[in-house]
């Protein structure tokens, strides 16, 4: 009887070491292509004005992993070596899988974070307005280079109109997401 007790205690201890406590901890596993093995991946958080390095992992066979705990879901930044390239993930305490290629980080796939999925839906929702903004910026640069004051004035009016539509789009997207952790991130 005593041996059975120790057997079950050992099994529970081993099982506890293998997993994460869902909702209390995160495990981020990543598959990163196009980067040399031994590259250091830095897990960073923002304090509002600076990025703080929280942990690091060495890329082995294109794989990396981070484990930890977040007080609440938040944007994390996975910096690739000493470059300025980063993978941005809205993380939460769950299992998160990342698949990326350094040559196309804008196509990074993230699975396991519901808040990250909400952010991707928001980005898709805002894309037409973002594209319109980029066109305005390009036209504004051209108008200032040619010193065309009439066009600059019209572009300023267009920008004011676009800004209002962007605010309406943000409010519309968030109107039914009162409990989302994405809300304070977007309205800050």
Short mmCIF file of C-alpha atoms in Angstrom, two decimals:
data_model
loop_
_atom_site.label_atom_id
_atom_site.label_comp_id
_atom_site.label_asym_id
_atom_site.label_seq_id
_atom_site.Cartn_x
_atom_site.Cartn_y
_atom_site.Cartn_z
CA UNK A 1 0.00 0.00 0.00
CA UNK A 2 2.81 2.36 0.90
CA UNK A 3 4.54 1.65 -2.42
CA UNK A 4 1.35 2.44 -4.39
CA UNK A 5 1.06 5.78 -2.61
CA UNK A 6 4.61 6.79 -3.55
CA UNK A 7 4.05 5.52 -7.08
CA UNK A 8 1.02 7.83 -7.54
CA UNK A 9 2.81 10.77 -5.94
CA UNK A 10 5.71 10.28 -8.36
CA UNK A 11 3.33 10.09 -11.34
CA UNK A 12 1.59 13.31 -10.27
CA UNK A 13 4.90 15.11 -9.81
CA UNK A 14 6.15 14.05 -13.22
CA UNK A 15 2.86 15.01 -14.87
CA UNK A 16 2.95 18.38 -13.12
CA UNK A 17 6.40 19.11 -14.48
CA UNK A 18 5.39 18.35 -18.04
CA UNK A 19 2.50 20.77 -18.41
CA UNK A 20 1.57 24.32 -17.81
CA UNK A 21 -1.23 25.48 -15.59
CA UNK A 22 -3.70 26.74 -18.16
CA UNK A 23 -4.80 30.26 -17.30
CA UNK A 24 -1.90 30.79 -14.90
CA UNK A 25 1.12 30.33 -17.18
CA UNK A 26 2.02 30.60 -20.83
CA UNK A 27 4.22 28.47 -23.01
CA UNK A 28 5.23 30.03 -26.29
CA UNK A 29 6.82 27.68 -28.78
CA UNK A 30 8.10 29.02 -32.04
CA UNK A 31 9.29 27.76 -35.38
CA UNK A 32 11.39 30.44 -37.08
CA UNK A 33 12.76 29.96 -40.57
CA UNK A 34 15.49 31.98 -42.29
CA UNK A 35 17.58 32.58 -39.17
CA UNK A 36 20.81 30.86 -38.19
CA UNK A 37 20.78 28.46 -35.28
CA UNK A 38 22.32 29.92 -32.13
CA UNK A 39 20.56 33.23 -32.78
CA UNK A 40 19.21 34.63 -29.53
CA UNK A 41 15.49 35.41 -29.40
CA UNK A 42 14.62 38.03 -26.78
CA UNK A 43 11.22 38.08 -25.06
CA UNK A 44 10.47 41.73 -24.34
CA UNK A 45 7.66 43.73 -22.73
CA UNK A 46 6.92 47.43 -22.92
CA UNK A 47 6.77 49.58 -19.80
CA UNK A 48 5.04 52.30 -21.81
CA UNK A 49 8.16 53.98 -23.12
CA UNK A 50 10.87 51.30 -23.31
CA UNK A 51 11.13 47.63 -24.15
CA UNK A 52 12.41 45.56 -21.25
CA UNK A 53 14.05 42.20 -21.87
CA UNK A 54 12.30 39.58 -19.73
CA UNK A 55 13.98 36.42 -21.01
CA UNK A 56 15.93 35.01 -23.92
CA UNK A 57 16.14 31.72 -25.77
CA UNK A 58 18.64 30.31 -28.22
CA UNK A 59 17.29 29.17 -31.56
CA UNK A 60 18.00 25.44 -32.02
CA UNK A 61 16.92 23.72 -35.24
CA UNK A 62 14.72 26.73 -35.92
CA UNK A 63 12.85 26.28 -32.62
CA UNK A 64 12.54 28.44 -29.51
CA UNK A 65 10.42 28.37 -26.36
CA UNK A 66 9.45 30.69 -23.53
CA UNK A 67 7.49 29.92 -20.38
CA UNK A 68 6.20 32.31 -17.79
CA UNK A 69 3.21 34.09 -16.41
CA UNK A 70 1.48 37.34 -17.30
CA UNK A 71 -0.68 39.33 -14.89
CA UNK A 72 -3.01 40.04 -17.80
CA UNK A 73 -2.93 39.53 -21.60
CA UNK A 74 -0.51 41.94 -23.23
CA UNK A 75 1.57 42.58 -26.30
CA UNK A 76 4.95 40.90 -26.19
CA UNK A 77 7.81 41.47 -28.58
CA UNK A 78 10.10 38.66 -29.67
CA UNK A 79 13.24 40.33 -30.97
CA UNK A 80 15.35 38.31 -33.39
CA UNK A 81 18.98 38.60 -32.33
CA UNK A 82 20.37 42.12 -32.27
CA UNK A 83 18.32 43.14 -35.30
CA UNK A 84 15.32 45.43 -35.22
CA UNK A 85 13.12 42.59 -36.47
CA UNK A 86 10.44 41.49 -34.03
CA UNK A 87 7.48 39.18 -33.87
CA UNK A 88 4.64 40.92 -32.05
CA UNK A 89 2.21 38.63 -30.23
CA UNK A 90 -0.71 39.55 -28.02
CA UNK A 91 -0.03 36.87 -25.43
CA UNK A 92 -2.03 35.44 -22.57
CA UNK A 93 -1.55 32.60 -20.10
CA UNK A 94 -2.07 29.66 -22.44
CA UNK A 95 -0.16 27.56 -24.95
CA UNK A 96 0.82 29.67 -27.95
CA UNK A 97 2.43 28.39 -31.14
CA UNK A 98 4.21 30.70 -33.55
CA UNK A 99 5.30 29.90 -37.09
CA UNK A 100 7.30 32.55 -38.91
CA UNK A 101 9.84 33.25 -41.61
CA UNK A 102 12.26 36.12 -41.04
CA UNK A 103 11.75 37.24 -44.66
CA UNK A 104 7.97 37.60 -44.22
CA UNK A 105 7.27 38.41 -40.57
CA UNK A 106 4.02 40.13 -41.60
CA UNK A 107 2.71 36.63 -42.41
CA UNK A 108 3.53 35.16 -38.99
CA UNK A 109 1.01 32.57 -37.83
CA UNK A 110 0.00 32.60 -34.14
CA UNK A 111 -2.25 29.93 -32.63
CA UNK A 112 -3.58 29.65 -29.10
CA UNK A 113 -4.13 33.28 -28.07
CA UNK A 114 -7.72 34.47 -28.36
CA UNK A 115 -6.69 38.08 -27.74
CA UNK A 116 -4.16 37.87 -30.58
CA UNK A 117 -6.93 36.56 -32.84
CA UNK A 118 -9.05 39.59 -31.86
CA UNK A 119 -6.14 41.87 -32.73
CA UNK A 120 -5.78 40.24 -36.16
CA UNK A 121 -9.53 40.71 -36.77
CA UNK A 122 -9.18 44.36 -35.74
CA UNK A 123 -6.22 44.85 -38.11
CA UNK A 124 -8.26 43.36 -40.98
CA UNK A 125 -11.18 45.62 -40.06
CA UNK A 126 -8.92 48.69 -40.14
CA UNK A 127 -6.87 47.77 -43.24
CA UNK A 128 -8.89 49.81 -45.78
CA UNK A 129 -8.55 52.93 -43.62
CA UNK A 130 -4.86 52.23 -43.02
CA UNK A 131 -4.32 51.92 -46.77
CA UNK A 132 -6.14 55.22 -47.31
CA UNK A 133 -3.91 56.84 -44.66
CA UNK A 134 -0.76 55.56 -46.41
CA UNK A 135 -1.99 57.02 -49.70
CA UNK A 136 -2.61 60.37 -48.00
CA UNK A 137 0.90 60.38 -46.53
CA UNK A 138 2.40 59.66 -49.94
CA UNK A 139 0.35 62.40 -51.60
CA UNK A 140 1.25 64.82 -48.79
CA UNK A 141 4.96 64.18 -49.31
CA UNK A 142 4.62 64.83 -53.01
CA UNK A 143 2.63 68.02 -52.42
CA UNK A 144 5.15 69.37 -49.91
CA UNK A 145 8.05 68.51 -52.24
CA UNK A 146 6.39 70.51 -55.04
CA UNK A 147 5.23 73.21 -52.58
CA UNK A 148 1.60 72.86 -53.74
CA UNK A 149 -0.32 74.66 -50.96
CA UNK A 150 -3.78 74.04 -52.44
CA UNK A 151 -3.21 70.28 -52.52
CA UNK A 152 -1.71 70.34 -49.01
CA UNK A 153 -4.81 72.12 -47.69
CA UNK A 154 -7.11 69.58 -49.36
CA UNK A 155 -5.04 66.69 -48.00
CA UNK A 156 -5.26 68.18 -44.48
CA UNK A 157 -9.06 68.22 -44.81
CA UNK A 158 -9.02 64.64 -46.12
CA UNK A 159 -6.86 63.60 -43.18
CA UNK A 160 -9.26 65.19 -40.67
CA UNK A 161 -12.14 63.31 -42.30
CA UNK A 162 -10.16 60.05 -42.30
CA UNK A 163 -9.20 60.46 -38.64
CA UNK A 164 -12.89 60.77 -37.71
CA UNK A 165 -13.76 57.66 -39.72
CA UNK A 166 -10.89 55.75 -38.06
CA UNK A 167 -12.21 56.67 -34.60
CA UNK A 168 -15.73 55.55 -35.60
CA UNK A 169 -14.33 52.27 -36.93
CA UNK A 170 -12.43 51.61 -33.69
CA UNK A 171 -15.49 52.34 -31.55
CA UNK A 172 -17.67 50.21 -33.82
CA UNK A 173 -15.28 47.28 -33.64
CA UNK A 174 -15.00 47.47 -29.85
CA UNK A 175 -18.67 48.18 -29.11
CA UNK A 176 -19.49 44.53 -28.36
CA UNK A 177 -16.15 43.66 -26.77
CA UNK A 178 -16.57 45.13 -23.28
CA UNK A 179 -14.70 42.27 -21.59
CA UNK A 180 -11.85 42.12 -24.10
CA UNK A 181 -8.29 42.84 -22.98
CA UNK A 182 -7.80 44.30 -26.43
CA UNK A 183 -10.01 47.29 -25.61
CA UNK A 184 -7.60 49.16 -23.28
CA UNK A 185 -4.73 48.40 -25.65
CA UNK A 186 -6.54 50.01 -28.59
CA UNK A 187 -7.98 53.06 -26.83
CA UNK A 188 -4.83 54.07 -24.97
#
